[in-house]
Amino acid sequence: MKKEKMRLKGQLRMYMHWPLIMAVLLIAMNIWIYLIDKRAGLIMSVFILIYLGIAGGLYFYNRSLILADLIQFSVQYKGIENTLLKELSIPYAIALEDGRILWANDSFNALMSGQKKEKTLNRMIPELHPGVFPKEDMEHVELEVTYRDRDYQAELRRVNLEGFSEKEELLQIPEEKEFFVAISLRDVTELNAYIRENEDQRMIAGLIYIDNYDEVMESVEEVRQSLLVALIDRKINKYIGDVDGIVKKMEKDKYFVVIRKESYKKIKEDKFSILEEVKQVNIGNARSATLSIGLGLNTATYALSYQYARVAIDLALARGGDQAVIKDCNGITYFGGKKEQTAKNTRVKARVKAEALREFIVTKDQVIVMGHKIADPDSFGACMGIYRAAVSLEKKAHIVINEVTGSVRPLYDEIAESPAYEDDIFLTSEQALDLVSDNTMVIVVDTNKPQMTECPELLKKSKMIAVLDHHRQGSNVIENAVLSYVEPYSSSTCEMVAEVLQYIVDDIRFPSVEADCLYAGIMIDTRNFMNRTGVRTFEAAAFLRRCGADITRVRKMFRDDMASYQAKAEAVRRAEVYRQEFAIAECPSNIDSPTVLAAQAANELLDISGIKASFVLTVYEGKIYMSARSIDEVNVQIIAEKLGGGGHINSAGAQFDHTNIEEAIKALKQTIDTMIEEGDI
């Protein structure tokens, strides 16, 4: 093999060759002089030879000395570099792939002083375990850790050592582990403190509404009304003033507030006690005032914060009031709302919504109505009511229903077999998607969650959507609806539709079977008019009776067969009483419409003395469905929301994606325990 010699390269080599370059110029000059004068050229040649001899001697003599000096400088430079790294003020260390530290500088050792000479990184700082080390496709990883009450920004950088074992004679490293992890720590305690302080000083816009201002004023003598308003104003001003906030009264029942985020944390800890304080204001008023609060958090601008507050207050009102809703860029949080809002006796809103619905329907050629999946009598009855409204306005109407449950089968069969109705009155989701066009209006009833509708894709294809529902709204609602009529205090959607029918067309008439559908929806949702009934509920029932609803026929339709009754009795018999006031049961799933029986079993369990809320779970089509019921002491809606569901204060539900009843019951119990500890129920 040819032996390679040590030689210079780069700019230094070019610098050492400058005498040769000068020699070329001198030779060229010598040739020119020789042509002019031969004697002068010869003399010049002698001097050039002397110059070349001296330059060559110096070059070959100093070359070895320069190489030696360069090697010495390199060694000294490496030592200086190591010294600088060792004395670097930033803690720095090198570890193997399993977290064992190979080397650490003085700052790192000083930081870890008192660790009993630990050599494993995760034993010093538990967050820096091998699981967070950068992988092959990652150059570095950054994460924040806490050590001895201080915050550090840790950077973990992967240093590849490909071919290390082949060159290194003292250390053998497996090929797949030929890398080190360089760890550097940067103290960010003060920076984080400044960030938190700046975040705490951020202003938050909010709105406070008195839900039932008119009703409260009407329930007190006129001479005391101004005093009652003054007491409520004082409560609100004092509550916001105690946290260094600002309150501005915009209208008789509306307030605009500005607080700091630090102040929000304080009122969040006491769970917005102003909601209960205002209810205690009583100077002879028969009704207590309730508040709705909306706050907008974590926004880039104050204008966006106010916009979030508007969205939050609208959601609080749509959910029935008497609660605080906080909206930020990460989601929505609810406080309060433990009791049902008092229903209003006036039907002005129903008339306004009916007129608006009529105006939208007349602008389209056809109407498609759909309720929620696994249709119940309330959903089916509401669909039939809207169908009749569209037909009365001389529009083509269809109802989307994919699966006919046992609870609506008698009514469905009677309508489907009747020659008075078109063959295409009922459509599946696929048929509805083929039929929808720009001249189609979609009306959703008995749900306001897009994923719960019979055909969620239909909402994306339609340009005009209306929603009629009696469930409290959550954070996931149907967007871009031209009409949203949501009344959480209504007993059922059928009650709302019955009111709308009285205003949408003058002297409306419809077949008795449709009246039966609407009446059945009210009867089932109110448990034979024993639950959530108000004045308007009985007025709607009276209207349906005048239209031909047959109470006896409806009752006979909803009688259970022996197998269903035995399954329901079995669920009640095996019910577990949790915390001495919550009944939890499993309903057999080997029957038709187990979800309906679960709801009926939950209602039955409420008749047991001492039971405040009941929860019945059943498996249906690969998922677990839960029906939750209460009378007035527990808000099962907020429990269902924690489990991904929703509903009413005393009637709610949720579904689980797995079919393990034991895990579902365990999750339910954990939710109940957590909410009791936090004071939410």
XYZ file of C-alpha atoms in Angstrom:
681
model
C 0.000 0.000 0.000
C 1.101 3.495 -0.739
C 2.049 5.248 2.447
C 0.324 8.583 2.852
C 2.481 11.432 4.132
C 1.378 14.222 6.414
C 0.920 17.414 4.433
C -0.673 20.813 4.633
C -3.900 21.691 2.914
C -6.276 24.531 2.447
C -5.314 28.218 2.755
C -2.199 27.436 4.771
C -0.800 25.297 1.925
C -1.483 28.141 -0.532
C 0.263 30.583 1.788
C 3.361 28.340 2.033
C 3.639 28.141 -1.790
C 3.886 31.909 -2.375
C 7.716 31.833 -2.948
C 7.174 29.487 -5.906
C 4.640 31.914 -7.360
C 7.169 34.743 -6.951
C 9.821 32.558 -8.630
C 7.633 32.208 -11.723
C 7.320 36.004 -11.956
C 11.049 36.445 -11.500
C 11.817 33.908 -14.239
C 9.460 35.705 -16.602
C 11.181 39.015 -15.743
C 14.609 37.382 -16.280
C 13.638 36.210 -19.771
C 12.533 39.728 -20.678
C 15.782 41.229 -19.338
C 17.873 38.573 -21.152
C 16.309 39.578 -24.455
C 17.316 43.179 -23.839
C 20.755 42.565 -22.378
C 22.349 39.108 -22.208
C 24.870 40.089 -19.522
C 22.152 41.530 -17.277
C 20.025 38.436 -17.910
C 22.828 36.116 -16.782
C 23.388 38.133 -13.606
C 19.620 38.040 -12.966
C 19.620 34.248 -13.471
C 22.304 33.839 -10.799
C 20.247 35.839 -8.296
C 17.104 33.826 -9.127
C 18.952 30.559 -8.490
C 20.195 31.899 -5.153
C 16.584 32.978 -4.306
C 15.212 29.546 -5.211
C 17.824 27.814 -3.100
C 17.182 29.971 -0.066
C 13.326 29.732 -0.445
C 13.437 25.953 -0.976
C 15.696 25.433 2.014
C 13.528 27.554 4.270
C 10.370 25.783 3.038
C 11.603 22.233 3.649
C 13.336 23.206 6.899
C 10.322 25.054 8.420
C 7.690 22.656 7.100
C 8.214 20.095 9.860
C 8.377 22.833 12.498
C 5.071 24.329 11.266
C 3.402 20.913 11.326
C 4.621 20.339 14.872
C 3.327 23.754 15.977
C -0.032 23.067 14.327
C -0.374 19.742 16.103
C 0.523 21.368 19.403
C -2.004 24.153 18.773
C -4.695 21.604 17.937
C -4.057 19.743 21.162
C -4.117 22.976 23.159
C -7.291 24.113 21.336
C -9.005 20.819 22.138
C -8.038 21.215 25.757
C -9.384 24.797 25.807
C -12.601 23.580 24.165
C -13.013 20.867 26.785
C -12.282 23.343 29.542
C -14.853 25.787 28.187
C -17.487 23.025 27.921
C -16.680 21.768 31.405
C -16.912 25.270 32.891
C -19.950 26.258 30.787
C -22.631 27.970 32.887
C -25.385 25.876 31.246
C -25.728 22.383 32.801
C -24.627 19.888 30.149
C -24.273 16.098 30.213
C -23.839 13.106 27.901
C -25.796 9.899 28.494
C -26.164 6.467 26.925
C -29.428 5.231 25.407
C -30.497 3.722 28.781
C -30.034 7.028 30.616
C -26.679 6.326 32.285
C -24.567 9.479 32.420
C -21.101 9.199 30.861
C -19.923 12.753 31.419
C -21.264 15.952 32.934
C -19.839 19.461 33.239
C -19.357 21.360 36.473
C -22.727 23.181 36.259
C -24.609 19.909 35.857
C -22.739 18.315 38.756
C -23.387 21.371 40.934
C -27.089 21.271 40.047
C -27.293 17.584 40.955
C -25.286 17.918 44.149
C -26.700 15.876 46.998
C -27.989 13.094 44.729
C -25.802 10.417 46.342
C -23.666 10.058 43.198
C -26.536 8.877 41.041
C -25.447 7.915 37.519
C -28.888 7.452 35.935
C -30.604 10.535 34.560
C -34.204 9.580 35.339
C -33.338 8.937 38.980
C -32.190 12.536 39.230
C -35.008 14.023 37.128
C -37.895 11.514 36.742
C -39.311 13.312 33.673
C -36.096 12.613 31.704
C -36.530 8.874 31.294
C -35.377 6.924 28.197
C -38.919 6.987 26.828
C -38.606 10.702 25.989
C -35.192 10.424 24.323
C -35.160 11.401 20.625
C -35.740 8.517 18.222
C -33.888 7.788 14.990
C -36.061 10.133 12.942
C -35.817 12.949 15.497
C -32.895 15.320 15.773
C -33.760 16.672 19.211
C -36.533 16.861 21.800
C -37.431 19.795 24.026
C -39.543 19.543 27.165
C -40.001 21.419 30.391
C -39.146 19.724 33.681
C -39.264 20.706 37.331
C -36.358 20.064 39.654
C -36.031 21.335 43.212
C -38.921 23.788 42.785
C -37.404 25.356 39.682
C -38.403 25.051 36.032
C -35.898 23.959 33.392
C -36.146 23.767 29.610
C -34.438 20.478 28.766
C -33.052 19.856 25.285
C -32.190 16.267 24.411
C -30.093 15.978 21.257
C -29.230 12.680 19.592
C -25.517 12.396 18.648
C -25.011 9.584 16.128
C -21.729 7.613 16.292
C -21.937 5.493 13.160
C -18.897 3.183 12.905
C -17.774 4.044 16.450
C -17.163 0.425 17.472
C -14.966 -0.219 14.411
C -12.636 2.663 15.235
C -12.715 2.482 19.020
C -10.605 -0.266 20.604
C -11.634 0.228 24.238
C -15.466 0.427 23.983
C -17.853 -1.854 22.094
C -21.364 -0.470 21.399
C -24.081 -2.462 19.561
C -24.693 -1.144 16.054
C -28.320 -0.177 16.764
C -27.197 1.766 19.864
C -24.312 3.716 18.362
C -25.448 7.087 19.650
C -25.195 9.305 22.695
C -27.806 11.712 24.096
C -26.592 15.209 24.891
C -28.655 16.879 27.621
C -28.672 20.598 28.296
C -30.800 22.370 30.916
C -31.869 26.007 30.792
C -33.387 27.620 33.879
C -36.711 29.216 32.844
C -38.182 29.764 36.302
C -38.154 33.558 36.064
C -39.358 33.499 32.462
C -42.310 31.283 33.378
C -43.107 33.545 36.318
C -43.229 36.565 33.989
C -45.380 34.643 31.499
C -47.818 33.607 34.244
C -47.949 37.136 35.591
C -48.630 38.511 32.131
C -51.317 35.871 31.566
C -52.959 36.647 34.907
C -53.172 40.333 33.969
C -54.996 39.562 30.705
C -58.451 41.124 30.608
C -61.561 38.955 30.196
C -64.857 40.266 28.840
C -68.096 38.908 30.252
C -71.853 39.316 30.155
C -74.361 38.793 32.962
C -78.096 38.506 32.232
C -81.028 38.247 34.616
C -82.927 35.287 33.132
C -86.404 35.922 34.462
C -86.424 39.687 35.013
C -90.023 40.252 33.906
C -91.429 37.333 35.901
C -89.590 38.413 39.068
C -90.787 42.003 38.728
C -94.369 40.850 38.229
C -94.187 38.733 41.394
C -93.463 41.716 43.676
C -95.372 44.862 44.511
C -94.677 47.800 42.213
C -93.334 50.000 45.016
C -90.731 47.350 45.851
C -89.553 46.685 42.322
C -86.892 49.415 42.361
C -85.585 48.101 45.712
C -85.393 44.564 44.346
C -83.439 45.767 41.304
C -81.109 47.776 43.548
C -80.405 44.725 45.722
C -79.596 42.584 42.691
C -77.365 45.348 41.285
C -75.572 45.582 44.602
C -74.954 41.827 44.729
C -73.486 41.805 41.218
C -71.377 44.954 41.725
C -70.001 43.726 45.043
C -69.168 40.275 43.681
C -67.269 41.655 40.687
C -65.767 44.512 42.708
C -64.301 42.105 45.256
C -62.111 40.649 42.488
C -61.086 44.099 41.122
C -63.471 43.887 38.187
C -65.602 46.490 36.427
C -69.390 46.270 35.935
C -71.402 48.363 33.493
C -75.177 48.020 33.356
C -76.235 48.099 29.710
C -79.974 47.426 30.080
C -82.411 46.742 32.892
C -81.425 43.056 32.973
C -78.032 43.004 31.235
C -74.537 43.773 32.562
C -71.134 43.997 30.910
C -68.165 43.025 33.096
C -64.386 43.112 32.710
C -62.132 41.108 35.024
C -58.548 39.883 35.006
C -57.753 36.229 34.427
C -56.294 36.093 37.922
C -59.685 37.209 39.234
C -61.438 34.568 37.151
C -59.425 31.894 38.957
C -60.810 33.176 42.264
C -64.456 33.103 41.199
C -63.882 29.719 39.566
C -62.746 28.323 42.920
C -66.026 29.313 44.584
C -67.938 27.965 41.523
C -69.606 31.321 40.763
C -71.351 31.691 44.108
C -73.118 34.785 42.754
C -75.573 32.390 41.077
C -76.829 31.274 44.494
C -76.457 34.671 46.185
C -78.848 36.358 43.772
C -81.465 33.653 44.367
C -81.448 34.565 48.056
C -82.549 38.149 47.382
C -86.143 38.175 48.618
C -88.276 41.159 49.624
C -91.595 39.450 49.083
C -91.086 38.363 45.495
C -92.736 35.019 44.768
C -89.989 34.036 42.310
C -86.242 34.143 42.822
C -84.061 35.878 40.263
C -81.570 33.724 38.382
C -78.497 34.778 36.432
C -76.771 33.608 33.278
C -73.065 34.417 32.953
C -70.895 34.200 29.857
C -67.099 34.760 29.833
C -64.575 34.683 26.966
C -61.056 33.458 27.858
C -57.623 33.018 26.261
C -58.080 35.225 23.257
C -55.601 37.248 21.266
C -57.725 40.400 21.224
C -60.318 41.969 23.494
C -62.796 42.073 20.612
C -62.511 38.286 20.277
C -62.918 37.912 24.027
C -66.200 39.829 23.833
C -67.296 37.682 20.888
C -66.577 34.541 22.925
C -68.577 36.032 25.796
C -71.557 36.555 23.461
C -71.375 32.931 22.336
C -71.104 31.773 25.962
C -74.115 33.792 27.155
C -76.238 32.550 24.255
C -75.309 28.990 25.166
C -76.109 29.607 28.842
C -79.564 30.913 27.920
C -80.167 28.049 25.486
C -79.343 25.571 28.266
C -82.026 27.061 30.514
C -80.109 29.783 32.329
C -79.069 29.826 35.994
C -75.494 28.933 35.095
C -72.116 30.261 33.999
C -70.568 29.271 30.678
C -66.886 29.939 29.968
C -65.657 29.695 26.391
C -62.040 29.709 25.303
C -60.037 28.458 22.344
C -59.826 24.987 23.917
C -63.524 24.397 24.577
C -66.432 25.255 26.864
C -66.816 24.860 30.625
C -70.095 24.921 32.564
C -70.859 25.925 36.146
C -74.225 25.777 37.906
C -77.406 24.827 36.102
C -78.356 22.382 38.833
C -82.051 23.239 38.836
C -84.682 23.513 36.135
C -85.570 26.967 34.894
C -89.169 27.963 35.458
C -91.199 27.592 32.291
C -92.737 30.723 30.837
C -96.491 30.737 30.399
C -96.397 33.096 27.432
C -96.372 31.581 23.947
C -95.059 34.679 22.186
C -91.784 32.976 21.341
C -93.618 29.966 19.898
C -95.652 32.270 17.655
C -92.558 34.177 16.468
C -90.692 30.945 15.723
C -93.728 29.502 13.917
C -93.982 32.559 11.676
C -90.257 32.403 10.891
C -90.485 28.671 10.135
C -93.417 29.257 7.787
C -91.465 31.925 5.878
C -88.522 29.556 5.398
C -90.676 26.605 4.322
C -92.592 28.555 1.652
C -89.317 29.521 -0.054
C -88.382 25.877 -0.722
C -89.887 23.153 -2.887
C -89.572 20.289 -0.415
C -88.909 19.628 3.274
C -86.966 16.744 4.808
C -87.550 16.113 8.512
C -85.363 13.938 10.723
C -84.987 13.215 14.414
C -82.304 11.413 16.350
C -81.001 7.891 15.918
C -83.010 5.077 17.556
C -86.176 7.141 17.272
C -88.472 7.358 20.301
C -92.125 8.507 20.334
C -91.138 12.134 20.981
C -88.798 12.231 17.974
C -91.241 10.383 15.706
C -94.223 12.463 16.827
C -92.344 15.727 16.264
C -91.370 14.561 12.770
C -95.023 13.868 11.966
C -96.024 17.300 13.284
C -93.501 19.116 11.077
C -94.545 16.895 8.157
C -98.132 18.066 8.628
C -97.011 21.711 8.777
C -95.126 21.374 5.475
C -98.009 19.575 3.774
C -100.432 22.248 4.998
C -98.197 24.817 3.283
C -98.490 22.722 0.086
C -94.891 21.493 0.141
C -93.584 18.011 -0.533
C -92.324 16.508 2.742
C -90.357 13.392 3.761
C -89.232 11.893 7.059
C -85.797 10.258 7.464
C -85.880 7.138 9.617
C -83.353 4.320 9.217
C -84.453 1.928 11.931
C -87.946 1.518 13.342
C -87.762 0.727 17.056
C -90.391 -1.212 18.928
C -91.648 1.925 20.678
C -92.711 3.602 17.417
C -93.524 0.485 15.378
C -97.339 0.621 15.896
C -97.585 4.253 14.782
C -95.091 3.774 11.935
C -96.937 0.752 10.534
C -100.293 2.507 10.683
C -98.975 5.485 8.709
C -96.925 3.430 6.246
C -99.902 1.195 5.453
C -102.430 4.027 5.175
C -103.417 4.978 1.596
C -103.733 8.604 2.738
C -99.931 8.971 2.699
C -97.453 8.810 -0.161
C -95.239 5.766 -0.509
C -92.113 7.910 -0.068
C -93.149 9.607 3.170
C -90.405 7.645 4.980
C -86.856 7.636 3.578
C -83.559 6.087 4.563
C -80.383 8.182 4.806
C -79.193 7.061 1.354
C -82.515 7.960 -0.259
C -82.574 11.358 1.461
C -79.034 12.186 0.289
C -80.038 11.423 -3.308
C -83.134 13.597 -2.970
C -81.641 16.710 -1.328
C -81.052 19.775 -3.511
C -80.663 23.536 -3.246
C -84.458 23.824 -2.962
C -84.650 21.497 0.038
C -85.048 22.559 3.653
C -83.897 20.176 6.402
C -85.653 20.379 9.766
C -84.107 18.556 12.747
C -86.270 17.721 15.775
C -85.604 16.356 19.267
C -81.813 16.761 19.075
C -79.338 19.583 18.557
C -76.214 17.457 18.162
C -75.235 16.721 14.552
C -73.760 13.289 15.300
C -77.029 12.183 16.925
C -79.209 12.865 13.883
C -80.408 10.087 11.578
C -78.201 11.398 8.746
C -75.406 13.810 9.720
C -74.253 14.039 6.073
C -77.586 15.612 5.191
C -76.689 18.651 7.293
C -73.574 19.249 5.188
C -75.457 19.089 1.881
C -78.368 21.338 2.867
C -78.128 25.131 2.737
C -81.187 25.755 4.939
C -81.490 24.000 8.308
C -83.908 24.520 11.198
C -83.681 22.957 14.654
C -86.522 22.358 17.146
C -85.473 20.694 20.388
C -86.150 20.609 24.111
C -82.746 19.297 25.233
C -80.167 21.585 26.756
C -77.480 22.600 24.311
C -73.891 21.478 24.676
C -70.665 22.626 23.044
C -71.301 20.496 19.936
C -74.366 21.887 18.173
C -75.732 22.038 14.638
C -74.061 25.015 12.997
C -75.396 27.445 10.395
C -79.041 26.806 11.304
C -81.274 29.574 9.957
C -83.767 28.860 12.759
C -82.961 27.425 16.185
C -85.892 26.919 18.547
C -84.498 25.269 21.683
C -86.566 25.394 24.869
C -84.991 23.347 27.678
C -87.981 23.795 29.980
C -90.466 22.248 27.544
C -91.633 18.766 28.486
C -91.053 17.399 24.995
C -90.417 18.394 21.406
C -93.970 17.262 20.607
C -95.260 19.962 22.960
C -93.220 22.590 21.091
C -94.388 21.322 17.695
C -98.028 21.263 18.861
C -97.698 24.954 19.756
C -96.012 25.771 16.446
C -98.803 24.020 14.521
C -101.376 26.346 16.055
C -99.643 29.399 14.563
C -98.041 28.133 11.354
C -101.376 27.616 9.554
C -104.765 29.041 10.524
C -107.324 26.430 11.654
C -104.984 23.553 10.890
C -106.558 20.092 10.669
C -104.745 16.788 10.590
C -105.596 13.088 10.869
C -106.143 11.557 14.291
C -103.175 9.217 13.840
C -100.846 12.224 13.655
C -102.485 13.652 16.761
C -101.831 10.280 18.412
C -98.142 10.516 17.449
C -97.753 13.948 19.042
C -99.788 12.990 22.108
C -97.723 9.806 22.544
C -94.488 11.836 22.465
C -95.732 14.114 25.243
C -97.079 11.206 27.283
C -93.846 9.172 27.107
C -91.506 12.089 27.868
C -93.632 13.222 30.827
C -94.276 9.707 32.184
C -98.016 10.057 31.766
C -97.941 13.766 32.706
C -96.136 13.192 36.005
C -92.757 14.665 35.095
C -91.731 18.103 33.737
C -95.304 19.181 33.054
C -96.400 22.794 32.987
C -99.411 24.821 31.968
C -98.362 24.774 28.326
C -97.973 20.989 28.418
C -101.643 20.499 29.256
C -102.661 23.184 26.758
C -100.774 21.316 24.011
C -102.386 18.034 25.107
C -105.829 19.674 25.048
C -105.197 20.949 21.509
C -104.236 17.437 20.374
C -107.332 15.956 22.034
C -109.464 18.414 20.059
C -107.656 17.264 16.907
C -108.666 13.670 17.553
C -105.966 12.113 19.742
C -107.304 8.959 21.399
C -105.856 8.463 24.890
C -107.007 4.864 25.198
C -105.562 3.893 21.830
C -102.205 5.521 22.671
C -102.046 3.738 26.007
C -102.768 0.356 24.421
C -100.032 0.973 21.823
C -97.377 1.313 24.493
C -98.170 -1.726 26.571
C -95.208 -4.097 27.001
C -95.234 -7.740 25.993
C -94.420 -10.348 28.631
C -90.743 -10.731 27.609
C -90.126 -6.982 27.739
C -91.900 -6.633 31.078
C -89.866 -9.481 32.551
C -86.630 -7.915 31.266
C -87.548 -4.593 32.809
C -88.466 -6.299 36.105
C -85.147 -8.166 36.025
C -83.221 -4.904 35.607
C -85.046 -3.388 38.593
C -84.515 -6.535 40.685
C -80.758 -6.596 40.100
C -80.252 -2.853 40.588
C -77.357 -1.736 42.795
C -77.807 1.183 45.174
C -74.584 3.203 45.067
C -73.797 5.683 47.844
C -77.259 4.955 49.279
C -78.986 7.272 46.776
C -77.979 6.305 43.204
C -79.563 3.254 41.563
C -77.413 1.587 38.880
C -78.755 -1.354 36.866
C -78.102 -3.380 33.723
C -80.985 -4.084 31.357
C -80.911 -7.367 29.354
C -80.163 -6.784 25.695
C -81.684 -9.948 24.196
C -85.004 -8.216 23.461
C -86.360 -5.700 20.970
C -85.642 -2.024 21.729
C -83.539 -2.532 24.878
C -82.798 1.193 25.021
C -86.500 1.973 25.473
C -86.792 -0.615 28.229
C -83.695 0.856 29.892
C -85.392 4.252 30.014
C -88.553 2.685 31.440
C -86.543 0.780 34.043
C -84.780 4.006 35.047
C -88.184 5.621 35.582
C -89.347 2.651 37.658
C -86.292 2.891 39.925
C -87.188 6.480 40.810
C -90.312 5.191 42.575
C -88.088 3.617 45.240
C -87.822 5.689 48.399
C -84.421 7.323 48.928
C -83.306 7.055 45.293
C -82.295 10.465 43.969
C -81.150 9.351 40.519
C -81.190 6.149 38.494
C -78.880 4.891 35.750
C -79.691 1.882 33.561
C -77.203 0.573 30.992
C -77.794 -1.820 28.119
C -75.916 -3.105 25.064
C -77.401 -2.338 21.649
C -75.720 -2.797 18.257
C -72.214 -3.048 19.695
C -72.464 -0.023 21.975
C -73.511 0.595 25.553
C -76.387 3.010 26.038
C -77.166 4.643 29.375
C -80.485 6.141 30.452
C -80.325 8.497 33.434
C -83.350 9.790 35.351
C -83.978 11.905 38.449
C -86.871 13.775 40.040
C -85.530 17.092 41.309
C -82.548 16.603 43.630
C -79.825 15.596 41.144
C -78.970 17.051 37.743
C -78.343 13.926 35.667
C -77.701 16.040 32.570
C -74.322 17.281 33.826
C -73.421 13.698 34.810
C -74.271 12.513 31.300
C -72.236 15.383 29.807
C -69.152 14.202 31.693
C -69.610 10.832 29.987
C -70.024 12.361 26.536
C -73.822 12.538 26.501
C -76.445 15.098 27.435
C -80.153 15.695 27.838
C -82.256 17.287 30.569
C -81.754 18.024 34.227
C -83.912 15.019 35.160
C -83.753 12.990 31.940
C -80.490 12.355 30.136
C -78.465 9.713 28.363
C -75.023 8.776 27.059
C -73.379 6.059 25.034
C -70.066 4.227 25.320
C -68.112 2.916 22.327
C -67.180 -0.359 24.030
C -69.370 -3.253 25.178
C -67.870 -3.890 28.598
C -70.665 -3.142 31.069
C -68.305 -3.424 34.054
C -65.984 -0.717 32.685
C -68.941 1.525 31.843
C -70.383 1.190 35.360
C -66.932 1.849 36.825
C -66.606 5.034 34.732
C -70.091 6.125 35.872
C -69.214 5.576 39.548
C -65.933 7.475 39.179
C -67.792 10.380 37.578
C -70.344 10.442 40.414
C -67.566 10.330 43.039
C -65.624 13.146 41.381
C -68.677 15.386 40.999
C -69.724 14.830 44.617
C -66.210 15.706 45.835
C -66.176 18.867 43.705
C -69.675 19.852 44.828
C -71.235 19.653 41.365
C -74.015 17.318 42.545
